[in-house]
Amino acid sequence: MIGRVLLTFALFALLLSGCQQPRMSVLEPQGEAGQMQLDLVYLSIYIMVFVCVIVLAIFTYVLIRFRQKPGDNTIPKQVEGSTKLEILWTVVPIILLAILAVPTLKSTFTLAAKPPKAEQPVEVKVTAHQYWWEFEYPELGIKTAQELHIPTGKKVHLELTSVDVVHSFWVPSLAGKTDLIPGRKNTMWMKADKPGTYEGRCAELCGASHALMNFHVVAEKPEEFQKWVKQRQKPSSQPQTAQEKEGKKVFAQNCMGCHAIDGAGLKGPGNKGPNLAGFGDRDKIAGLLENNPENLNKWLHNPQNVKPGAHMPAIDFLKKKDLDALEAYLESLK
Amino acid sequence: MGAGNHATATTGLPAHPEKATFEGKNKVLGFWLFLGAETVLFACLFGTYLALKNSHLGGPTTQDLFEIPLVAAATIILLTSSLTSVLAVLEMKRNHLGRMQFWFGVTVLLGLAFLGLEIYEFVHYVHEGHTFTSSAFGSAFYALVGTHGSHVLFGTVWITTLMVQAAKRGLNLDMAPKFYVASLYWHFVDVVWVFIFTVVYLMGKVG
Amino acid sequence: MGTIVSILVLVLFLTAILTGGYNKKFLQRVQGSNMWDWLTTVDHKKIGIMYLGAGGFFFLIGGLEALLIRVQLFYPNNDFIVGDTFNQLLTMHGTTMIFFVAMPLLIGFMNVAVPLQIGARDVAFPFLNALSFWLFLGGGIMLNLGWLFGGAADAGWTSYVPIASNQFSPGPGVDYYVLGLQISGIGTLIGGINFLVTIINMRAPGMTFLRLPLFTWTTFVTSALILFAFPPLTVGLLLIMFDRIFGSHFFDAAMGGNSLIWQHLFWIFGHPEVYIVILPAFGIISEVISTFSKKRLFGYNSMVFATILIGFLGFMVWAHHMFTVGMGPVANAIFAVATMSIAVPTGIKIFNWLFTMWGGRLQFTTAMKFAVGFIPTFVMGGVTGVMLASPPADYQYHDSYFVVAHFHYVLIGGTVFGVLAGVYYWWPRMFGHKLNERLGNVHFWLFFIGFHLTFLIQHWLGLYGMPRRVFTYQAADGLTWINQVSTVGAVMMGVATLVFLYNVVYSRKSATAASAERDPWDGRTLEWAIPCPTPEYNFAQLPKVRGLDAWWMEKMAGNKELEPAEPLQPIHMPSSSYRPILMSLGFFVSGLGFIFRTIEVGVLGLVMVFLLMFTRSFEQDHGYHIEVDQIKEAEKGA
């Protein structure tokens, strides 16, 4: 019975996995930290499968062999126990656990160790907000949001905190979670071996849009990363066309209270929302929607519709002309 | 099991009146277990206090606030009340209703004196800007010491209630376990105070 | 608040009209009614049934919430129930299932079975027992009132601060959670003390500790866990309440507070809580397996030892729920090793069950099916537990669907399977007839398959990057089909539950006077030695116990009855009391007062409670006696 169900399962899995691959799998790590964690996952799975097989073998044998036969009313022998057997199933698990415990302790300490200065790790300060991520590179003088750019082959040392509630930083294919807690600074490190875009999630319930607090990590070859750093250090934030100039004005009147744009020369912008420098280069709006004018319109018009409980007010009071100008300016930020 | 029924008819109490009936035995054991739970409760409040005692946000610190002589006086009063409650229970076992009532009366009065000092102390702190809402330290301090204070208050009301009952009905196997557990409770509250005196006040003064 | 008051007034008004006003005759009629009998009862058997009934009711509510959650997750970016409403659903599902389903169902069985198993006439404090029940019910209703008035709790069943603080959860939802749990928690604590004293002081002559049935042993250890685990929750809830209602700053980082204090307090309670809801299920499984294998429990002494050890270790491992908060590698390592060590006593139990069946004569009744289904399911939940104990791996599993799968394997595969085994097993003792076995068979298979369908693949959901407590996922995440399978499984479990409800009604209808057998399963422990239905005094004469499985021993020796340890004499019984329900009402009113920030009402309710305690202290109530001829009459009738 159970076998049949499992078979159906497997077939079903084959059918559907053909068209969709999980894109943030713990089982396909792309860097050292994730690999170390996966090694432990597998080690524990092997040990546990071993245990399960033994238990299930005895279980199945017992169920078949000792079920009541029709007409059999004998009273079975009342056994008190067996010291030998009981010692056996106390000692064997202890040994199995020791096999698991030793590498566990080793990796626990390795993962907690700060990467030495000699390795020149990239330092990033991660600050979580309801429901977006702020990434600051203190050594490089860069502040950005939602998209974490890192070079491949190098450890990235993260310092994590939160301004409101507890969040948790998780990029399944690179490394496990670390919580971001208001009033505390936690640290972790991760490393990407290959260039690519890796999905990240918030893993601690943080409010209405917890499910949508997505971000991604863009790992690039060191040269590419340097290029990105140069661009971010000197962002092109000045409007070029007349419409973009108009857009910047609209921005200064309506958005500056919360958003800054590095290099735009705005006077006294707020920092409640993400810094929008380089917005036009980002893949996603609010970490969620494909970055195109249509979606930008959708987001500006009613952010709560996209992310319930988002703190950004709806920008639905602008004239169409002003809104178009604003969008043009934002998309021009590189 | 019918012992409770005969309790009222008994004149003169047996050697251990608090455990002479089945109900009494259950009550004493149950109350010991309850004190176990209370111990954990206070342990948690102590833990919270220790974690937050330096979070005074520039307000008065433990060194600024605490005045050991006043607190020491309160400590002596409460310790004495524990002693008088022992005397009361001894008198109960000797079946001396009047003397027992006297010593429990003294216990309650000492408890009230302790509460008076504590209220005076709190009022003083509030004037210094150390309140329940002034900082995490304030919250933790009042939560711990205040919970203890409310235990003292409950104890005085409880013992008074029992004294009124004893005055009406005299001593019997029904009353004895009640007085016995009330005095257990009183000792417990006293022991907690010894810890508060040490951990909060003395250690707070030292640093 | 206004709404509640007007509803209350309306109810009183309608009662007055429908009953023709208040008069003496009416009062007598009320006091003579069945309803009054149940509301004021202090009989552990009736209280047990009320626990089971109320727990079952909350199970339906929690199950409905689960189904709504699974429907929302059926396809990506579904907009059926999103955002804060979804958070309310998941919070209420978790809180309800742990506090108002798992615990009351198990405490219900403790009430039904433990006094009978140890040969006692009641628990040590029958009055407090009734109070425990009414406080639990009051708390459960209070928690769920959130759905009707102002929104339910939305910060998760763990209610982490700051998400549970005023600033981030401004509605009354978290207040319902805090006060509802506080009220029911007081009841649970009292219940724990009650069972400890009962088992220590009220065992029948000859019932030594090492002759206690295993369910009684697990009840004992569970009660000890309750005793020491609930105070930290009490303190934690109190601090949240102070922060929310009285403006203190325990958890507010800006004012020097520390939100991790809550996490520690919660899990110092929370991890023992896990064992509170699993150990009694272990006990039930032990009874059922032993009975239907027709064999004595294999390695009884080591089973007892393992139970105690699990209970003890349960207090040493709380921080494994907090591996990712940044405690540092030393703390993580210590808690990892401590956690792994729990696998040893748990493993001992599993093998002892297997070897109890070994060489036995297995009868696959529905109760036995649930017990047998429990073993592989719980082993699955156990091994993933060990996997979670490894911090580096846990950084990946933590707060993902892997954890969701793990604890549902433990809580459904362990606790719920255990409870259902207990339901089928003790049903004839409680109601005088068996549940239908054919419908039971359908119930088991639908539930068993539905369960594995729902939760087995959720392990992969977690490994494929799906965090828990999310109301949606993206189409590109590749998680869609797994979620869909899971939802189908959940629906199957829902159907299984309907089958069970039908079984209850059907079995009751088809029961006859002849269905009342005193020993329908050829049982081993004392509860099967007394007449059915159980007389209110349980044992006409307290029995003399000669060994483990006392009733089985007597039967094997050819005896038809237990050997009495006392002559037939009048039996002392405690009187019913209306106070427990009124005290619970006092707490309830007080809770509502605090929730709606009318402190006067809050204080008023507490004053009501204290007044009831005060007057109770003055009440001279020594119960009543059942005379010998009445007992003889009753025993003959049975």
Tab-separated table of C-alpha atoms in Angstrom, chain C residues 300-455:
chain	number	residue	atom	x	y	z
C	300	TYR	CA	9.618	-2.028	31.664
C	301	ASN	CA	12.338	-0.712	33.976
C	302	SER	CA	14.375	0.777	31.172
C	303	MET	CA	11.188	2.321	29.746
C	304	VAL	CA	10.613	4.068	33.063
C	305	PHE	CA	14.226	5.134	33.231
C	306	ALA	CA	14.140	6.423	29.647
C	307	THR	CA	11.006	8.451	30.409
C	308	ILE	CA	12.645	10.113	33.391
C	309	LEU	CA	15.824	10.754	31.438
C	310	ILE	CA	13.942	12.338	28.536
C	311	GLY	CA	12.115	14.565	30.987
C	312	PHE	CA	15.354	15.606	32.644
C	313	LEU	CA	17.269	16.230	29.412
C	314	GLY	CA	14.251	18.153	28.105
C	315	PHE	CA	15.313	21.066	30.290
C	316	MET	CA	18.901	21.152	29.022
C	317	VAL	CA	18.338	21.730	25.343
C	318	TRP	CA	16.097	24.755	24.887
C	319	ALA	CA	18.662	26.844	23.039
C	320	HIS	CA	18.737	24.489	20.041
C	321	HIS	CA	15.711	26.492	18.917
C	322	MET	CA	18.010	29.502	18.854
C	323	PHE	CA	21.092	28.298	16.977
C	324	THR	CA	20.797	31.185	14.502
C	325	VAL	CA	20.456	34.065	16.967
C	326	GLY	CA	24.215	34.369	17.370
C	327	MET	CA	24.933	32.724	20.701
C	328	GLY	CA	28.420	31.819	19.580
C	329	PRO	CA	29.976	28.452	18.729
C	330	VAL	CA	30.560	27.307	22.325
C	331	ALA	CA	26.925	27.593	23.384
C	332	ASN	CA	25.780	26.117	20.083
C	333	ALA	CA	28.141	23.156	20.482
C	334	ILE	CA	27.022	22.404	24.043
C	335	PHE	CA	23.348	22.519	23.177
C	336	ALA	CA	23.958	20.442	20.055
C	337	VAL	CA	25.519	17.583	22.001
C	338	ALA	CA	22.894	17.756	24.746
C	339	THR	CA	20.173	17.592	22.110
C	340	MET	CA	21.670	14.612	20.333
C	341	SER	CA	21.865	12.715	23.617
C	342	ILE	CA	18.072	12.692	23.882
C	343	ALA	CA	18.025	10.340	20.923
C	344	VAL	CA	19.432	7.576	23.145
C	345	PRO	CA	16.530	7.184	25.620
C	346	THR	CA	14.063	7.726	22.772
C	347	GLY	CA	15.724	4.941	20.808
C	348	ILE	CA	15.465	2.654	23.840
C	349	LYS	CA	11.727	3.216	23.816
C	350	ILE	CA	11.331	2.440	20.134
C	351	PHE	CA	13.190	-0.858	20.425
C	352	ASN	CA	11.325	-1.817	23.563
C	353	TRP	CA	8.041	-1.372	21.731
C	354	LEU	CA	9.278	-3.462	18.817
C	355	PHE	CA	10.357	-6.223	21.177
C	356	THR	CA	7.114	-6.064	23.092
C	357	MET	CA	5.443	-7.078	19.839
C	358	TRP	CA	8.146	-9.645	19.097
C	359	GLY	CA	6.823	-13.081	20.025
C	360	GLY	CA	3.387	-11.642	20.811
C	361	ARG	CA	-0.018	-12.334	19.328
C	362	LEU	CA	-0.822	-9.084	17.552
C	363	GLN	CA	-4.452	-8.053	17.190
C	364	PHE	CA	-4.882	-5.219	14.738
C	365	THR	CA	-7.723	-3.296	16.274
C	366	THR	CA	-7.989	0.363	15.264
C	367	ALA	CA	-6.237	1.398	18.466
C	368	MET	CA	-3.393	-0.986	17.636
C	369	LYS	CA	-3.231	0.302	14.053
C	370	PHE	CA	-2.669	3.830	15.291
C	371	ALA	CA	-0.069	2.590	17.763
C	372	VAL	CA	1.708	0.575	15.077
C	373	GLY	CA	1.461	3.472	12.596
C	374	PHE	CA	3.010	5.628	15.273
C	375	ILE	CA	6.296	3.710	15.310
C	376	PRO	CA	7.706	4.364	11.815
C	377	THR	CA	6.188	7.835	11.763
C	378	PHE	CA	7.703	8.826	15.050
C	379	VAL	CA	11.045	7.322	14.079
C	380	MET	CA	11.006	9.619	11.041
C	381	GLY	CA	10.278	12.607	13.254
C	382	GLY	CA	12.952	11.492	15.689
C	383	VAL	CA	15.742	11.116	13.159
C	384	THR	CA	15.034	14.492	11.601
C	385	GLY	CA	15.219	15.786	15.169
C	386	VAL	CA	18.766	14.496	15.450
C	387	MET	CA	19.567	16.039	12.081
C	388	LEU	CA	18.299	19.380	13.369
C	389	ALA	CA	20.557	19.091	16.413
C	390	SER	CA	23.645	19.755	14.318
C	391	PRO	CA	24.046	23.573	14.276
C	392	PRO	CA	25.737	24.017	10.872
C	393	ALA	CA	23.070	21.886	9.209
C	394	ASP	CA	20.419	23.602	11.284
C	395	TYR	CA	21.444	26.972	9.828
C	396	GLN	CA	19.938	25.552	6.641
C	397	TYR	CA	16.908	23.759	8.113
C	398	HIS	CA	15.985	26.393	10.676
C	399	ASP	CA	12.673	28.183	10.095
C	400	SER	CA	12.201	26.381	6.803
C	401	TYR	CA	9.574	23.834	5.824
C	402	PHE	CA	12.017	21.132	6.886
C	403	VAL	CA	11.320	22.117	10.463
C	404	VAL	CA	7.597	22.273	9.747
C	405	ALA	CA	7.770	18.702	8.437
C	406	HIS	CA	9.863	17.571	11.423
C	407	PHE	CA	7.571	18.820	14.134
C	408	HIS	CA	4.431	17.663	12.394
C	409	TYR	CA	5.941	14.185	12.247
C	410	VAL	CA	6.504	14.391	15.971
C	411	LEU	CA	3.271	16.108	16.910
C	412	ILE	CA	0.895	14.309	14.564
C	413	GLY	CA	2.850	11.108	14.082
C	414	GLY	CA	3.565	11.081	17.801
C	415	THR	CA	0.963	12.928	19.808
C	416	VAL	CA	-2.091	12.727	17.542
C	417	PHE	CA	-1.557	9.066	16.629
C	418	GLY	CA	-1.114	8.359	20.327
C	419	VAL	CA	-4.261	10.263	21.213
C	420	LEU	CA	-6.289	8.508	18.521
C	421	ALA	CA	-5.009	5.145	19.732
C	422	GLY	CA	-6.126	6.212	23.199
C	423	VAL	CA	-9.525	7.311	21.928
C	424	TYR	CA	-10.287	3.907	20.398
C	425	TYR	CA	-8.724	2.095	23.358
C	426	TRP	CA	-10.462	3.881	26.242
C	427	TRP	CA	-13.726	4.739	24.464
C	428	PRO	CA	-15.571	1.681	25.872
C	429	ARG	CA	-14.366	2.587	29.375
C	430	MET	CA	-15.672	6.148	28.970
C	431	PHE	CA	-18.914	5.584	27.090
C	432	GLY	CA	-19.818	1.948	27.560
C	433	HIS	CA	-19.486	0.911	23.911
C	434	LYS	CA	-16.720	0.430	21.370
C	435	LEU	CA	-16.261	2.622	18.334
C	436	ASN	CA	-17.056	0.873	15.087
C	437	GLU	CA	-13.954	-0.962	13.909
C	438	ARG	CA	-14.730	-0.861	10.177
C	439	LEU	CA	-15.155	2.889	10.165
C	440	GLY	CA	-12.091	3.037	12.404
C	441	ASN	CA	-10.143	1.206	9.734
C	442	VAL	CA	-11.178	3.752	7.094
C	443	HIS	CA	-10.325	6.547	9.501
C	444	PHE	CA	-6.863	5.132	10.148
C	445	TRP	CA	-5.851	4.572	6.538
C	446	LEU	CA	-7.173	7.908	5.272
C	447	PHE	CA	-5.477	9.739	8.116
C	448	PHE	CA	-2.223	7.806	7.874
C	449	ILE	CA	-1.812	8.194	4.128
C	450	GLY	CA	-3.087	11.771	4.163
C	451	PHE	CA	-0.579	12.608	6.862
C	452	HIS	CA	2.446	11.260	5.019
C	453	LEU	CA	1.257	12.811	1.779
C	454	THR	CA	1.049	16.192	3.475
C	455	PHE	CA	4.265	16.215	5.403
